[in-house]
PDB file of C-alpha atoms in Angstrom:
ATOM      1  CA  MET L  92     -75.786  78.617 106.750  1.00 92.00           C
ATOM      2  CA  ARG L  93     -72.911  77.320 108.887  1.00 96.00           C
ATOM      3  CA  LEU L  94     -72.991  77.721 112.655  1.00 98.00           C
ATOM      4  CA  GLY L  95     -70.770  77.180 115.655  1.00 99.00           C
ATOM      5  CA  ALA L  96     -71.562  77.972 119.305  1.00 99.00           C
ATOM      6  CA  PHE L  97     -69.691  77.354 122.538  1.00 99.00           C
ATOM      7  CA  THR L  98     -69.534  78.646 126.107  1.00 99.00           C
ATOM      8  CA  ASP L  99     -67.270  78.005 129.083  1.00 99.00           C
ATOM      9  CA  LYS L 100     -67.070  79.400 132.602  1.00 98.00           C
ATOM     10  CA  GLY L 101     -63.373  80.180 132.197  1.00 98.00           C
ATOM     11  CA  ARG L 102     -60.629  79.549 134.705  1.00 98.00           C
ATOM     12  CA  ALA L 103     -61.401  82.200 137.311  1.00 96.00           C
ATOM     13  CA  ARG L 104     -65.190  81.948 137.819  1.00 94.00           C
ATOM     14  CA  GLU L 105     -67.102  79.287 139.731  1.00 94.00           C
ATOM     15  CA  ILE L 106     -70.268  79.566 137.655  1.00 95.00           C
ATOM     16  CA  ASN L 107     -71.077  80.574 134.098  1.00 97.00           C
ATOM     17  CA  GLU L 108     -73.195  83.732 134.007  1.00 97.00           C
ATOM     18  CA  ASP L 109     -73.135  83.767 130.187  1.00 98.00           C
ATOM     19  CA  ASN L 110     -76.019  82.238 128.252  1.00 98.00           C
ATOM     20  CA  PHE L 111     -76.696  81.723 124.559  1.00 99.00           C
ATOM     21  CA  PHE L 112     -79.360  80.413 122.198  1.00 99.00           C
ATOM     22  CA  VAL L 113     -79.307  79.360 118.539  1.00 99.00           C
ATOM     23  CA  SER L 114     -82.675  78.912 116.796  1.00 99.00           C
ATOM     24  CA  GLU L 115     -83.683  76.341 114.238  1.00 98.00           C
ATOM     25  CA  PRO L 116     -84.560  77.721 110.766  1.00 98.00           C
ATOM     26  CA  ASN L 117     -88.033  79.240 110.490  1.00 97.00           C
ATOM     27  CA  GLU L 118     -90.220  76.748 108.595  1.00 96.00           C
ATOM     28  CA  ALA L 119     -91.610  79.357 106.193  1.00 97.00           C
ATOM     29  CA  SER L 120     -88.591  81.591 105.529  1.00 97.00           C
ATOM     30  CA  GLY L 121     -85.495  79.740 106.699  1.00 97.00           C
ATOM     31  CA  ALA L 122     -84.540  82.714 108.888  1.00 98.00           C
ATOM     32  CA  ARG L 123     -82.528  81.993 112.034  1.00 98.00           C
ATOM     33  CA  PHE L 124     -81.395  83.979 115.037  1.00 99.00           C
ATOM     34  CA  CYS L 125     -78.725  83.699 117.724  1.00 99.00           C
ATOM     35  CA  ILE L 126     -78.612  85.431 121.117  1.00 99.00           C
ATOM     36  CA  ILE L 127     -75.894  85.791 123.728  1.00 99.00           C
ATOM     37  CA  ALA L 128     -76.107  87.438 127.148  1.00 99.00           C
ATOM     38  CA  ASP L 129     -73.474  88.149 129.793  1.00 98.00           C
ATOM     39  CA  GLY L 130     -75.050  88.578 133.214  1.00 98.00           C
ATOM     40  CA  MET L 131     -73.864  90.516 136.243  1.00 95.00           C
ATOM     41  CA  GLY L 132     -74.951  90.745 139.877  1.00 89.00           C
ATOM     42  CA  GLY L 133     -74.276  89.174 143.268  1.00 77.00           C
ATOM     43  CA  HIS L 134     -75.682  85.909 144.693  1.00 72.00           C
ATOM     44  CA  ASN L 135     -75.583  84.303 141.211  1.00 81.00           C
ATOM     45  CA  ALA L 136     -78.077  86.934 140.021  1.00 96.00           C
ATOM     46  CA  GLY L 137     -76.054  87.444 136.845  1.00 97.00           C
ATOM     47  CA  GLU L 138     -76.896  83.900 135.821  1.00 97.00           C
ATOM     48  CA  VAL L 139     -80.572  84.640 136.466  1.00 97.00           C
ATOM     49  CA  ALA L 140     -80.463  87.856 134.419  1.00 98.00           C
ATOM     50  CA  SER L 141     -78.753  86.323 131.390  1.00 98.00           C
ATOM     51  CA  LYS L 142     -81.120  83.333 131.374  1.00 98.00           C
ATOM     52  CA  MET L 143     -84.143  85.627 131.645  1.00 99.00           C
ATOM     53  CA  ALA L 144     -82.842  87.704 128.738  1.00 99.00           C
ATOM     54  CA  ILE L 145     -82.393  84.644 126.545  1.00 99.00           C
ATOM     55  CA  ASP L 146     -85.792  83.173 127.469  1.00 99.00           C
ATOM     56  CA  GLU L 147     -87.735  86.424 127.025  1.00 99.00           C
ATOM     57  CA  MET L 148     -86.057  87.366 123.753  1.00 99.00           C
ATOM     58  CA  ARG L 149     -86.345  83.881 122.280  1.00 99.00           C
ATOM     59  CA  GLU L 150     -90.070  83.640 122.971  1.00 99.00           C
ATOM     60  CA  SER L 151     -90.771  87.207 121.831  1.00 99.00           C
ATOM     61  CA  ILE L 152     -89.020  86.726 118.495  1.00 99.00           C
ATOM     62  CA  ARG L 153     -90.755  83.389 117.932  1.00 98.00           C
ATOM     63  CA  GLN L 154     -94.156  84.923 118.634  1.00 98.00           C
ATOM     64  CA  LEU L 155     -93.710  88.194 116.735  1.00 99.00           C
ATOM     65  CA  TYR L 156     -91.723  87.246 113.640  1.00 99.00           C
ATOM     66  CA  ARG L 157     -93.563  86.313 110.456  1.00 98.00           C
ATOM     67  CA  ALA L 158     -92.114  85.318 107.080  1.00 97.00           C
ATOM     68  CA  GLY L 159     -92.205  88.182 104.587  1.00 97.00           C
ATOM     69  CA  MET L 160     -91.649  90.953 107.127  1.00 98.00           C
ATOM     70  CA  SER L 161     -89.891  94.107 105.921  1.00 98.00           C
ATOM     71  CA  ASP L 162     -86.557  95.267 107.321  1.00 98.00           C
ATOM     72  CA  SER L 163     -88.257  97.828 109.560  1.00 98.00           C
ATOM     73  CA  GLN L 164     -90.689  95.211 110.883  1.00 99.00           C
ATOM     74  CA  ILE L 165     -87.854  92.815 111.734  1.00 99.00           C
ATOM     75  CA  ILE L 166     -86.025  95.610 113.534  1.00 99.00           C
ATOM     76  CA  GLU L 167     -89.155  96.310 115.590  1.00 99.00           C
ATOM     77  CA  VAL L 168     -89.396  92.610 116.496  1.00 99.00           C
ATOM     78  CA  LEU L 169     -85.819  92.634 117.800  1.00 99.00           C
ATOM     79  CA  LYS L 170     -86.354  95.870 119.721  1.00 99.00           C
ATOM     80  CA  GLU L 171     -89.584  94.577 121.238  1.00 99.00           C
ATOM     81  CA  SER L 172     -87.837  91.394 122.359  1.00 99.00           C
ATOM     82  CA  MET L 173     -85.192  93.430 124.181  1.00 99.00           C
ATOM     83  CA  TRP L 174     -87.729  95.801 125.716  1.00 99.00           C
ATOM     84  CA  LYS L 175     -89.670  92.846 127.112  1.00 99.00           C
ATOM     85  CA  ALA L 176     -86.507  91.252 128.467  1.00 99.00           C
ATOM     86  CA  ASN L 177     -85.454  94.549 130.026  1.00 99.00           C
ATOM     87  CA  ALA L 178     -88.790  94.963 131.801  1.00 98.00           C
ATOM     88  CA  ALA L 179     -88.815  91.371 133.077  1.00 98.00           C
ATOM     89  CA  ILE L 180     -85.293  91.637 134.521  1.00 98.00           C
ATOM     90  CA  TYR L 181     -85.862  95.106 135.963  1.00 98.00           C
ATOM     91  CA  TYR L 182     -89.005  94.116 137.857  1.00 97.00           C
ATOM     92  CA  ARG L 183     -87.513  90.811 139.075  1.00 97.00           C
ATOM     93  CA  ALA L 184     -84.576  92.769 140.518  1.00 95.00           C
ATOM     94  CA  PHE L 185     -86.986  95.260 142.095  1.00 93.00           C
ATOM     95  CA  GLU L 186     -89.117  92.551 143.737  1.00 94.00           C
ATOM     96  CA  ASN L 187     -86.394  90.111 144.862  1.00 94.00           C
ATOM     97  CA  LYS L 188     -83.640  91.358 147.184  1.00 92.00           C
ATOM     98  CA  LEU L 189     -81.295  88.573 146.088  1.00 92.00           C
ATOM     99  CA  CYS L 190     -81.575  89.871 142.529  1.00 94.00           C
ATOM    100  CA  ALA L 191     -81.121  93.564 143.366  1.00 93.00           C
ATOM    101  CA  GLY L 192     -78.742  95.250 140.952  1.00 93.00           C
ATOM    102  CA  MET L 193     -78.665  92.415 138.450  1.00 97.00           C
ATOM    103  CA  GLY L 194     -78.448  93.060 134.731  1.00 98.00           C
ATOM    104  CA  THR L 195     -77.060  91.618 131.540  1.00 98.00           C
ATOM    105  CA  THR L 196     -75.582  92.522 128.205  1.00 98.00           C
ATOM    106  CA  ALA L 197     -77.472  91.167 125.217  1.00 99.00           C
ATOM    107  CA  ILE L 198     -76.839  90.822 121.522  1.00 99.00           C
ATOM    108  CA  VAL L 199     -79.054  89.145 118.948  1.00 99.00           C
ATOM    109  CA  CYS L 200     -78.188  88.422 115.327  1.00 99.00           C
ATOM    110  CA  PHE L 201     -81.169  87.632 113.079  1.00 99.00           C
ATOM    111  CA  VAL L 202     -80.384  86.371 109.579  1.00 98.00           C
ATOM    112  CA  ASN L 203     -82.755  85.992 106.617  1.00 98.00           C
ATOM    113  CA  ASP L 204     -82.127  85.692 102.876  1.00 96.00           C
ATOM    114  CA  ARG L 205     -81.348  89.430 102.595  1.00 95.00           C
ATOM    115  CA  ASN L 206     -79.555  90.733 105.644  1.00 98.00           C
ATOM    116  CA  ALA L 207     -78.147  90.167 109.082  1.00 98.00           C
ATOM    117  CA  TYR L 208     -79.930  92.320 111.682  1.00 99.00           C
ATOM    118  CA  ILE L 209     -78.132  92.952 114.973  1.00 99.00           C
ATOM    119  CA  ALA L 210     -79.616  94.439 118.152  1.00 99.00           C
ATOM    120  CA  HIS L 211     -77.189  95.208 120.939  1.00 98.00           C
ATOM    121  CA  VAL L 212     -76.918  96.449 124.539  1.00 99.00           C
ATOM    122  CA  GLY L 213     -73.704  96.354 126.595  1.00 98.00           C
ATOM    123  CA  ASP L 214     -70.155  95.331 125.727  1.00 97.00           C
ATOM    124  CA  SER L 215     -70.734  91.961 124.103  1.00 99.00           C
ATOM    125  CA  ARG L 216     -69.660  92.362 120.490  1.00 98.00           C
ATOM    126  CA  ALA L 217     -70.438  91.487 116.893  1.00 99.00           C
ATOM    127  CA  TYR L 218     -67.659  91.155 114.329  1.00 99.00           C
ATOM    128  CA  LEU L 219     -67.690  90.773 110.548  1.00 99.00           C
ATOM    129  CA  ILE L 220     -65.073  88.550 108.913  1.00 98.00           C
ATOM    130  CA  ARG L 221     -64.890  89.227 105.174  1.00 98.00           C
ATOM    131  CA  ASP L 222     -62.152  89.008 102.516  1.00 95.00           C
ATOM    132  CA  LYS L 223     -59.396  88.109 104.977  1.00 96.00           C
ATOM    133  CA  THR L 224     -60.229  91.006 107.308  1.00 98.00           C
ATOM    134  CA  ILE L 225     -62.066  91.404 110.615  1.00 99.00           C
ATOM    135  CA  SER L 226     -64.034  94.495 111.640  1.00 98.00           C
ATOM    136  CA  GLN L 227     -66.080  95.247 114.740  1.00 98.00           C
ATOM    137  CA  ILE L 228     -69.724  95.911 113.855  1.00 98.00           C
ATOM    138  CA  THR L 229     -70.981  97.020 117.265  1.00 98.00           C
ATOM    139  CA  THR L 230     -69.785  99.811 119.537  1.00 97.00           C
ATOM    140  CA  ASP L 231     -69.258  98.910 123.193  1.00 97.00           C
ATOM    141  CA  HIS L 232     -71.564 100.604 125.680  1.00 98.00           C
ATOM    142  CA  SER L 233     -68.795 101.090 128.235  1.00 95.00           C
ATOM    143  CA  VAL L 234     -66.978 103.762 130.207  1.00 95.00           C
ATOM    144  CA  VAL L 235     -63.694 103.160 128.384  1.00 94.00           C
ATOM    145  CA  GLU L 236     -65.385 103.455 124.977  1.00 93.00           C
ATOM    146  CA  GLU L 237     -66.713 106.869 126.011  1.00 94.00           C
ATOM    147  CA  LEU L 238     -63.240 107.876 127.222  1.00 94.00           C
ATOM    148  CA  ILE L 239     -61.747 106.770 123.895  1.00 92.00           C
ATOM    149  CA  ASN L 240     -64.367 108.706 121.925  1.00 92.00           C
ATOM    150  CA  SER L 241     -63.709 111.856 123.975  1.00 94.00           C
ATOM    151  CA  GLY L 242     -59.956 111.562 123.396  1.00 94.00           C
ATOM    152  CA  THR L 243     -59.234 111.086 127.110  1.00 94.00           C
ATOM    153  CA  ILE L 244     -57.492 107.727 126.609  1.00 93.00           C
ATOM    154  CA  THR L 245     -56.238 105.705 123.656  1.00 90.00           C
ATOM    155  CA  ARG L 246     -57.556 102.295 122.669  1.00 87.00           C
ATOM    156  CA  GLU L 247     -54.258 100.820 123.841  1.00 86.00           C
ATOM    157  CA  GLU L 248     -54.660 102.451 127.272  1.00 90.00           C
ATOM    158  CA  ALA L 249     -58.216 101.098 127.521  1.00 87.00           C
ATOM    159  CA  VAL L 250     -56.906  97.526 127.703  1.00 83.00           C
ATOM    160  CA  SER L 251     -55.547  98.075 131.228  1.00 85.00           C
ATOM    161  CA  HIS L 252     -57.831 100.911 132.374  1.00 90.00           C
ATOM    162  CA  PRO L 253     -59.301 100.334 135.891  1.00 89.00           C
ATOM    163  CA  GLN L 254     -62.842 100.959 134.577  1.00 89.00           C
ATOM    164  CA  ARG L 255     -62.536  98.687 131.533  1.00 85.00           C
ATOM    165  CA  HIS L 256     -65.260  96.352 132.830  1.00 84.00           C
ATOM    166  CA  VAL L 257     -67.824  99.080 133.621  1.00 93.00           C
ATOM    167  CA  ILE L 258     -70.677  99.178 131.116  1.00 96.00           C
ATOM    168  CA  THR L 259     -73.051 102.072 130.515  1.00 97.00           C
ATOM    169  CA  ARG L 260     -76.065 100.094 129.277  1.00 97.00           C
ATOM    170  CA  ALA L 261     -77.494  96.768 130.409  1.00 98.00           C
ATOM    171  CA  LEU L 262     -80.843  95.015 130.287  1.00 98.00           C
ATOM    172  CA  GLY L 263     -82.496  95.352 133.685  1.00 97.00           C
ATOM    173  CA  ALA L 264     -80.516  98.361 134.871  1.00 95.00           C
ATOM    174  CA  ASP L 265     -83.283 100.910 134.179  1.00 96.00           C
ATOM    175  CA  LYS L 266     -86.959 100.978 133.222  1.00 96.00           C
ATOM    176  CA  ASP L 267     -86.077 102.218 129.742  1.00 96.00           C
ATOM    177  CA  ILE L 268     -83.248 101.048 127.506  1.00 97.00           C
ATOM    178  CA  ASP L 269     -81.673 102.399 124.331  1.00 98.00           C
ATOM    179  CA  ILE L 270     -80.922  99.672 121.790  1.00 99.00           C
ATOM    180  CA  ASP L 271     -78.385  99.933 118.981  1.00 99.00           C
ATOM    181  CA  ILE L 272     -79.440  98.389 115.665  1.00 99.00           C
ATOM    182  CA  TYR L 273     -77.225  97.376 112.750  1.00 98.00           C
ATOM    183  CA  VAL L 274     -78.462  96.053 109.400  1.00 98.00           C
ATOM    184  CA  HIS L 275     -75.754  94.310 107.403  1.00 96.00           C
ATOM    185  CA  LYS L 276     -76.266  93.264 103.778  1.00 96.00           C
ATOM    186  CA  TYR L 277     -74.097  90.204 103.621  1.00 96.00           C
ATOM    187  CA  ILE L 278     -72.300  88.553 100.735  1.00 96.00           C
ATOM    188  CA  SER L 279     -71.404  84.907 100.271  1.00 95.00           C
ATOM    189  CA  ASN L 280     -68.749  83.622 102.690  1.00 96.00           C
ATOM    190  CA  ASP L 281     -69.201  86.426 105.230  1.00 98.00           C
ATOM    191  CA  ILE L 282     -68.913  85.279 108.839  1.00 99.00           C
ATOM    192  CA  ILE L 283     -70.498  87.102 111.761  1.00 99.00           C
ATOM    193  CA  LEU L 284     -69.125  86.409 115.232  1.00 99.00           C
ATOM    194  CA  ILE L 285     -71.003  87.442 118.359  1.00 99.00           C
ATOM    195  CA  CYS L 286     -69.180  87.048 121.658  1.00 99.00           C
ATOM    196  CA  THR L 287     -68.926  88.144 125.278  1.00 99.00           C
ATOM    197  CA  ASP L 288     -66.071  90.199 126.700  1.00 97.00           C
ATOM    198  CA  GLY L 289     -64.572  87.085 128.257  1.00 97.00           C
ATOM    199  CA  LEU L 290     -63.276  86.414 124.755  1.00 99.00           C
ATOM    200  CA  THR L 291     -62.341  89.930 123.637  1.00 97.00           C
ATOM    201  CA  ASN L 292     -60.530  90.754 126.894  1.00 94.00           C
ATOM    202  CA  MET L 293     -58.258  87.752 126.332  1.00 96.00           C
ATOM    203  CA  LEU L 294     -57.766  87.784 122.542  1.00 98.00           C
ATOM    204  CA  ASN L 295     -57.239  90.751 120.251  1.00 96.00           C
ATOM    205  CA  ASP L 296     -58.985  91.120 116.902  1.00 97.00           C
ATOM    206  CA  SER L 297     -56.052  89.696 114.937  1.00 98.00           C
ATOM    207  CA  GLU L 298     -55.936  86.579 117.099  1.00 99.00           C
ATOM    208  CA  ILE L 299     -59.685  86.092 116.717  1.00 99.00           C
ATOM    209  CA  PHE L 300     -59.412  86.436 112.941  1.00 99.00           C
ATOM    210  CA  GLU L 301     -56.511  83.985 112.655  1.00 99.00           C
ATOM    211  CA  ILE L 302     -58.417  81.278 114.526  1.00 99.00           C
ATOM    212  CA  ILE L 303     -61.587  81.691 112.470  1.00 98.00           C
ATOM    213  CA  ASP L 304     -59.655  81.958 109.213  1.00 98.00           C
ATOM    214  CA  ARG L 305     -57.890  78.621 109.686  1.00 97.00           C
ATOM    215  CA  ASN L 306     -61.024  76.695 110.675  1.00 98.00           C
ATOM    216  CA  GLN L 307     -63.522  75.816 107.949  1.00 95.00           C
ATOM    217  CA  ASP L 308     -65.699  74.172 110.601  1.00 98.00           C
ATOM    218  CA  LEU L 309     -67.183  77.009 112.665  1.00 99.00           C
ATOM    219  CA  GLN L 310     -67.844  74.745 115.646  1.00 99.00           C
ATOM    220  CA  CYS L 311     -64.122  73.957 115.724  1.00 99.00           C
ATOM    221  CA  ALA L 312     -63.412  77.684 115.372  1.00 99.00           C
ATOM    222  CA  VAL L 313     -65.471  78.788 118.375  1.00 99.00           C
ATOM    223  CA  GLU L 314     -64.151  75.952 120.524  1.00 99.00           C
ATOM    224  CA  GLU L 315     -60.590  76.986 119.669  1.00 99.00           C
ATOM    225  CA  LEU L 316     -61.413  80.622 120.457  1.00 99.00           C
ATOM    226  CA  VAL L 317     -62.601  79.624 123.921  1.00 99.00           C
ATOM    227  CA  LEU L 318     -59.607  77.325 124.434  1.00 99.00           C
ATOM    228  CA  MET L 319     -57.160  80.104 123.543  1.00 99.00           C
ATOM    229  CA  ALA L 320     -58.948  82.591 125.813  1.00 99.00           C
ATOM    230  CA  ASN L 321     -58.606  80.087 128.645  1.00 99.00           C
ATOM    231  CA  ASN L 322     -54.953  79.497 127.803  1.00 98.00           C
ATOM    232  CA  LYS L 323     -54.391  83.242 128.174  1.00 98.00           C
ATOM    233  CA  GLY L 324     -55.942  83.258 131.638  1.00 97.00           C
ATOM    234  CA  GLY L 325     -59.679  82.699 131.210  1.00 98.00           C
ATOM    235  CA  LEU L 326     -60.463  85.533 133.613  1.00 96.00           C
ATOM    236  CA  ASP L 327     -64.184  85.601 132.797  1.00 96.00           C
ATOM    237  CA  ASN L 328     -66.925  83.444 131.330  1.00 98.00           C
ATOM    238  CA  ILE L 329     -66.437  83.051 127.579  1.00 99.00           C
ATOM    239  CA  THR L 330     -69.111  82.651 124.894  1.00 99.00           C
ATOM    240  CA  ALA L 331     -68.823  82.760 121.109  1.00 99.00           C
ATOM    241  CA  VAL L 332     -71.313  82.114 118.303  1.00 99.00           C
ATOM    242  CA  ALA L 333     -70.165  82.190 114.665  1.00 99.00           C
ATOM    243  CA  ILE L 334     -72.558  82.382 111.714  1.00 98.00           C
ATOM    244  CA  GLY L 335     -71.293  81.591 108.222  1.00 98.00           C
ATOM    245  CA  LEU L 336     -73.409  83.222 105.513  1.00 94.00           C
TER     246      LEU L 336
END
């Protein structure tokens, strides 16, 4: 399995409220997982929320996952990790005035010898690169995505829509959270990219594909993705993790 991971605060933000984690292979099964989170909230609370999400999810998956688990059991592990992270962030925001209103997107990609399992909340994305094409795996939990689905606006209009940054789901926003799950049976040479909207708001899908396609080294690929997003303005924190299968 090839991996590349990189984050940067971008050109417009003073701090990086994105966080990510890449696990080592499980000793018994070789399975690995990657998490990214894009925090939001005043007084640097977004940084707190994204770090809490990473920490809670990482520890939950480590404690709950066992080699030999079925697909449904792995899905439950990922859901449980997000539920725990959601509760931790929600109650921290409730108890600490400086953290009031904080939340975070979260996306985890867990890979074993059969499948890639993706759990997702918010507008951070997962992409599949296969056979010289790129396709978005996840669906954004955002106002503009709902407007597109209802036929109110086009995808082209969404790029400049005034509510393009408003998300409809986030860890920590409510006591309960709905989690989207995707199970992807991969084939050799597939690449999965997970990234925050600091990347996808700066680069379109074709630009993302071109950069990954010309870089055999996935660490070089994600670093170039971040560089190009910064060259186009770097209006937000930028995080990208690429997994070569």
